[in-house]
Short mmCIF file of C-alpha atoms and ligand atoms in Angstrom, two decimals:
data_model
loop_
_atom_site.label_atom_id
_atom_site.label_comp_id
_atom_site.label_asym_id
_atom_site.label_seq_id
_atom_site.Cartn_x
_atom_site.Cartn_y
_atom_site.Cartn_z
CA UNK A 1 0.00 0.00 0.00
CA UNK A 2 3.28 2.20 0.01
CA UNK A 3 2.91 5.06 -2.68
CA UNK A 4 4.81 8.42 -2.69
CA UNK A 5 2.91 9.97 0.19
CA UNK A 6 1.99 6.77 2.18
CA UNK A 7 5.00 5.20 4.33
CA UNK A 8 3.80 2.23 6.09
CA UNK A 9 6.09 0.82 8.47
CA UNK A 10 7.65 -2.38 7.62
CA UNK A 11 9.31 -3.37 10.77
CA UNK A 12 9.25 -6.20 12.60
CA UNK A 13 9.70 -4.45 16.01
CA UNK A 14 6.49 -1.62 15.29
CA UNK A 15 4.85 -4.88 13.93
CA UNK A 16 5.63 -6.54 17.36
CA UNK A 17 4.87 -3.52 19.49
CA UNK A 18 1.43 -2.83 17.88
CA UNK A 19 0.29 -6.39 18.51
CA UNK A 20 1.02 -5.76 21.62
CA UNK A 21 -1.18 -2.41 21.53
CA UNK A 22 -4.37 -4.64 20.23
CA UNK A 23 -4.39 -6.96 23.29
CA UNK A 24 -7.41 -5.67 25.21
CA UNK A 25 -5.21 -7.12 28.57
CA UNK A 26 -2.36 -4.89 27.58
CA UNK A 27 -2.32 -2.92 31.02
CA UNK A 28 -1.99 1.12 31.03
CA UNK A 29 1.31 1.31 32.26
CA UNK A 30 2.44 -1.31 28.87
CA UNK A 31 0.21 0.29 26.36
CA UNK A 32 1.47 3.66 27.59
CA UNK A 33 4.83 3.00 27.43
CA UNK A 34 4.71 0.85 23.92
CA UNK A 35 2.87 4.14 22.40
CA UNK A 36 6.46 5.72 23.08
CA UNK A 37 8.51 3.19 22.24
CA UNK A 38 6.44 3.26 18.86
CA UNK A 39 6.40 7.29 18.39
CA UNK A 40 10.18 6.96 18.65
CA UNK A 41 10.78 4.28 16.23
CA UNK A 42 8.36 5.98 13.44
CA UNK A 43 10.41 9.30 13.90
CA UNK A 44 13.08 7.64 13.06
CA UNK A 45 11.43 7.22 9.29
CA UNK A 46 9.37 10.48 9.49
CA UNK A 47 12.89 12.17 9.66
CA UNK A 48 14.65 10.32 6.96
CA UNK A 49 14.77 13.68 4.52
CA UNK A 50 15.83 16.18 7.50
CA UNK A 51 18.51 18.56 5.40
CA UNK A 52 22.16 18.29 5.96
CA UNK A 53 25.25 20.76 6.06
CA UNK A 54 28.86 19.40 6.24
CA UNK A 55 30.33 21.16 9.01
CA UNK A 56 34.64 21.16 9.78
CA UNK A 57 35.26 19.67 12.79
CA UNK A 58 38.77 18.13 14.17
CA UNK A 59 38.80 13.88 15.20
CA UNK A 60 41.37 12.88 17.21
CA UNK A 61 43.14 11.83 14.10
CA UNK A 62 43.00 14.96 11.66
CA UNK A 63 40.78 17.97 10.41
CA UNK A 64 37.55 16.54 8.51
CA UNK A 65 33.88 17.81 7.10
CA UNK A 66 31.15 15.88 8.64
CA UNK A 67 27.76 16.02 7.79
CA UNK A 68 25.15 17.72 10.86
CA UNK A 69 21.68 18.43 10.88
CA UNK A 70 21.28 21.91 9.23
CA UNK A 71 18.89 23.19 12.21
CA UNK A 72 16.16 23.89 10.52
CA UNK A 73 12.98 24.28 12.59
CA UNK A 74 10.94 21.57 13.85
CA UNK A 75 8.01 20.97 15.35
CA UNK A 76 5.87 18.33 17.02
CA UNK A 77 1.87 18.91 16.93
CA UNK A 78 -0.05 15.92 19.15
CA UNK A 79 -3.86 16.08 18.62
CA UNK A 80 -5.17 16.07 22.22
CA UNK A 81 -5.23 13.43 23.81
CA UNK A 82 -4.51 10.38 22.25
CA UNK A 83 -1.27 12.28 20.60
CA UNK A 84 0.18 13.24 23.53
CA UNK A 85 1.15 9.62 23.82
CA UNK A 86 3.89 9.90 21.29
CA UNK A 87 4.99 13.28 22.14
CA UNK A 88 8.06 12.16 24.06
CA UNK A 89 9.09 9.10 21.52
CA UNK A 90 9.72 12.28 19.30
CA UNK A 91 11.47 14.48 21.37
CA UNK A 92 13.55 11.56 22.12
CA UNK A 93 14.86 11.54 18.66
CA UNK A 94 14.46 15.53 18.23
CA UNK A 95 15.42 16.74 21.65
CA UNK A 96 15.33 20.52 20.18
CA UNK A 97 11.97 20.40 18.28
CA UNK A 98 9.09 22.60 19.97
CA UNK A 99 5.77 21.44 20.55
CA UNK A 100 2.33 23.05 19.36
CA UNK A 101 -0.87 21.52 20.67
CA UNK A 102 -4.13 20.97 19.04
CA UNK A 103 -7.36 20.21 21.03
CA UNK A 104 -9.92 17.62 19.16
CA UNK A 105 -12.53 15.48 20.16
CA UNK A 106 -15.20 13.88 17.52
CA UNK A 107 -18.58 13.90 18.06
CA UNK A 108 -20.05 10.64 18.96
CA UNK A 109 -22.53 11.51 17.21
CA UNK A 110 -21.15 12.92 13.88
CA UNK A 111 -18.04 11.56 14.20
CA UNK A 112 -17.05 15.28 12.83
CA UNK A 113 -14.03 16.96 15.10
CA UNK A 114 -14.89 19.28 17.56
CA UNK A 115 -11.50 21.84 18.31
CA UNK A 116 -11.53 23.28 22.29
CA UNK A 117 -7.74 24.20 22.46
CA UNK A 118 -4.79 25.35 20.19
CA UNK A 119 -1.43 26.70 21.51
CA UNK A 120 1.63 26.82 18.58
CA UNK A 121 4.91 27.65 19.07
CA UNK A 122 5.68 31.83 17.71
CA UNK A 123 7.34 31.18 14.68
CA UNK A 124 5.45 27.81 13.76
CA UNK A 125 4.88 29.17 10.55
CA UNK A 126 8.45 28.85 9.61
CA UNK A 127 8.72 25.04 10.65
CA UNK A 128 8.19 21.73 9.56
CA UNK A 129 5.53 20.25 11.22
CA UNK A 130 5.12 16.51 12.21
CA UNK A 131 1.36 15.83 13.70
CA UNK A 132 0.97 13.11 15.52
CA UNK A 133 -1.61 10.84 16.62
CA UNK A 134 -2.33 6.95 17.40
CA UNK A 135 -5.34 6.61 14.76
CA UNK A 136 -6.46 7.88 11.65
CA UNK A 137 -10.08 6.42 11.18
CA UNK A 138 -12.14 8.44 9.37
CA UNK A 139 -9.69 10.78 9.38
CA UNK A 140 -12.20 13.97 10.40
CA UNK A 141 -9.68 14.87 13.37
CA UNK A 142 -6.42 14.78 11.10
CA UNK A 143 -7.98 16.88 8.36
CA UNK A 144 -9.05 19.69 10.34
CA UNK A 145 -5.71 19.95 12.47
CA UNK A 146 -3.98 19.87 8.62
CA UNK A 147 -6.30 22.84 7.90
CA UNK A 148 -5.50 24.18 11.04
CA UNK A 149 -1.87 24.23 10.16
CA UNK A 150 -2.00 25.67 7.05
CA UNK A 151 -3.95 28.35 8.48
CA UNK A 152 -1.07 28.65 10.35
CA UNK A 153 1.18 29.48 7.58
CA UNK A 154 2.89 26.17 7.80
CA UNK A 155 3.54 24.51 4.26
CA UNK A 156 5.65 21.16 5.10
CA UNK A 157 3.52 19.21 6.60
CA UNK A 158 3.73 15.42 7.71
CA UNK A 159 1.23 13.29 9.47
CA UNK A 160 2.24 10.28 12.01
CA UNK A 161 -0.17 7.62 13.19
CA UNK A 162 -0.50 4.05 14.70
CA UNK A 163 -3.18 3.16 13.07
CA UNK A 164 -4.71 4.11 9.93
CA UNK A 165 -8.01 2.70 8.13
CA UNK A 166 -8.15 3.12 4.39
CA UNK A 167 -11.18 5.30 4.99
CA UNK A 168 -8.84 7.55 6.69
CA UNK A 169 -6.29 7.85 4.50
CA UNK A 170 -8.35 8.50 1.27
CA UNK A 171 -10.10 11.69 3.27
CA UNK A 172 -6.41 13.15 3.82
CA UNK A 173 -5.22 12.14 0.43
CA UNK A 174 -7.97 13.95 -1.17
CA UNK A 175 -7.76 16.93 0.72
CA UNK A 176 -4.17 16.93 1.15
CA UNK A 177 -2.27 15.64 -1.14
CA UNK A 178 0.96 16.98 -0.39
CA UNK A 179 1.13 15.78 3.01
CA UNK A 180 2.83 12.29 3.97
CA UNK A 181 1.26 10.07 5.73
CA UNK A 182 3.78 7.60 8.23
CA UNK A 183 1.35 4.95 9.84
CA UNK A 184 2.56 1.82 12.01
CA UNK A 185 -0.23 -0.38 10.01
CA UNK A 186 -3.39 0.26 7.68
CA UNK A 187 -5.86 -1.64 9.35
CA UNK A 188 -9.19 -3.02 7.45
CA UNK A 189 -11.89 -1.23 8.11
CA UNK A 190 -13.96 1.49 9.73
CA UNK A 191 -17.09 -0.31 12.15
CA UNK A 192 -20.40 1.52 12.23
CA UNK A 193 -19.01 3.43 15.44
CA UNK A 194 -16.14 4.92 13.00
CA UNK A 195 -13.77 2.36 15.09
CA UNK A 196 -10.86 0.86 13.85
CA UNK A 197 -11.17 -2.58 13.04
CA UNK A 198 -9.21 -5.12 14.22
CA UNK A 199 -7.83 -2.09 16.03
CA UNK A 200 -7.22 -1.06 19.27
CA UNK A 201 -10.17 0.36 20.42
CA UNK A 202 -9.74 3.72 21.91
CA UNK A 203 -6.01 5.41 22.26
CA UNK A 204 -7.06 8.39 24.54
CA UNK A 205 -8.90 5.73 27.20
CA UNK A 206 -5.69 3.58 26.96
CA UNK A 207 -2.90 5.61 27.38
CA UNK A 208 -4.69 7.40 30.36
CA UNK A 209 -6.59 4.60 31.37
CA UNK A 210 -9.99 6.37 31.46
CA UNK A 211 -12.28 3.56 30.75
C1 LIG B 301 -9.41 9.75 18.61
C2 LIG B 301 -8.02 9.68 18.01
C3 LIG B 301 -8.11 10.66 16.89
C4 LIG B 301 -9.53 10.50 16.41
C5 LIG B 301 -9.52 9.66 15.18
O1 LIG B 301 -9.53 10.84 19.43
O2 LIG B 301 -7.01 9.94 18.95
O3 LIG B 301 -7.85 12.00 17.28
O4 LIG B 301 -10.24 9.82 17.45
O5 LIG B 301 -10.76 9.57 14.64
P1 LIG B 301 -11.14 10.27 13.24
O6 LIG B 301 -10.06 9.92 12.29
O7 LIG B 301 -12.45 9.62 12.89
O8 LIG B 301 -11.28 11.73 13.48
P2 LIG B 301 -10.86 11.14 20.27
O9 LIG B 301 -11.78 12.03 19.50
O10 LIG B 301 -11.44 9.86 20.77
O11 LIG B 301 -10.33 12.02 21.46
P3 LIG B 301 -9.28 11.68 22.62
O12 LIG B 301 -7.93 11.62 21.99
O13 LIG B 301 -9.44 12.82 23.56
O14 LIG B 301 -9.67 10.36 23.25
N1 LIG B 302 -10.41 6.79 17.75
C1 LIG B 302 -9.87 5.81 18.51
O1 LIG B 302 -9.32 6.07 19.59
N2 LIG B 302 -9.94 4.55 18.06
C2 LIG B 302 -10.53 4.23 16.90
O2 LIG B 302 -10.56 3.05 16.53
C3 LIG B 302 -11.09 5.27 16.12
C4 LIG B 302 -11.00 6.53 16.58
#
């Protein structure tokens, strides 16, 4: 299912990690920590293009260029709650990157998101943004905070999830085409609650053991 803006992970430790994530006796403290381990293996990928600039520095041996990370701004969006899970996993990998927040729930209803919160960095505008979140299902929550981002001024835009149903990803592929999508695993289907299925169930209620 890999195309130019799709990455799906093909490794056998996120493969491990998220069957571990779809055991309904996975306890809080596990899933919690797995959602981490996850965020911080996937950055891994999501960062694969970051620019870089040789720089002259001295080994013990002799003067030599070596390539660094050219600094250019980055930052980390989590769609509250569930994304907050794979917050640190990032900034693991990118210690420096700032973090903007962006507060969605969906409607049980309408399954359409509803925003209450939104704090970015200053100069978001001017960096590339990685939102993150455990599930893509109809993919309602991811397009708005995309829209919300552009809004923002921001124009490289990539998208990180756990979980993604196709339903999902057509939604952000048709409004978005420019953004890549990372995702641990495209699961089957949507159920008639706009669940993943075989899924999860719910990331937010997992990680912070609310159910
Ligand atoms: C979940 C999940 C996504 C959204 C995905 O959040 O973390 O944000 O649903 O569904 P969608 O693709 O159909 O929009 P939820 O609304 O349950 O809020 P929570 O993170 O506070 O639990
Ligand atoms: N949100 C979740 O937390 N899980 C799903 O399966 C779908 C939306």
């Amino acid at each position: 299912m890999n195309n130019e803006h799709l990455h799906v992970m093909e490794h056998p430790l996120v493969a491990h990690k998220l069957s571990i994530l779809r055991d309904k006796n996975t306890s809080t403290k596990d899933f919690r920590e797995i959602v981490s381990e996850i965020g911080m293996l996937m950055t891994y990928e999501a960062t694969r293009d970051l620019p870089l600039t040789d720089k002259e520095i001295e080994t013990p041996i002799c003067k030599t260029c070596v390539p660094t990370l050219d600094g250019k701004k980055f930052a980390v969006v989590p769609i509250l709650r569930a994304g907050l899970g794979l917050v640190d996993g990032v900034l693991r990998i990118v210690p420096g990157a700032r973090v903007g927040h962006i507060g969605l729930y969906r409607d049980e209803t309408t399954l359409e998101p509803v925003k209450y919160f939104c704090k970015m960095p200053k100069d978001v505008s001017e960096r590339d943004i990685l939102i993150v979140d455990p599930m893509l299902a109809t993919g309602g929550s991811a397009d708005a905070a995309i829209g919300f981002m552009k809004e923002y001024g921001c124009t490289n835009i990539k998208l990180m999830v756990l979980l993604a149903a196709p339903e999902g990803i057509a939604r952000i592929q048709k409004n978005h085409p420019n953004v890549d999508i990372y995702c641990g695993a495209v699961d089957e289907k949507l159920n008639e609650h706009g669940y993943i299925v075989p899924g999860l169930g719910d990331a937010g209620d997992r990680i912070f053991g609310t159910k």
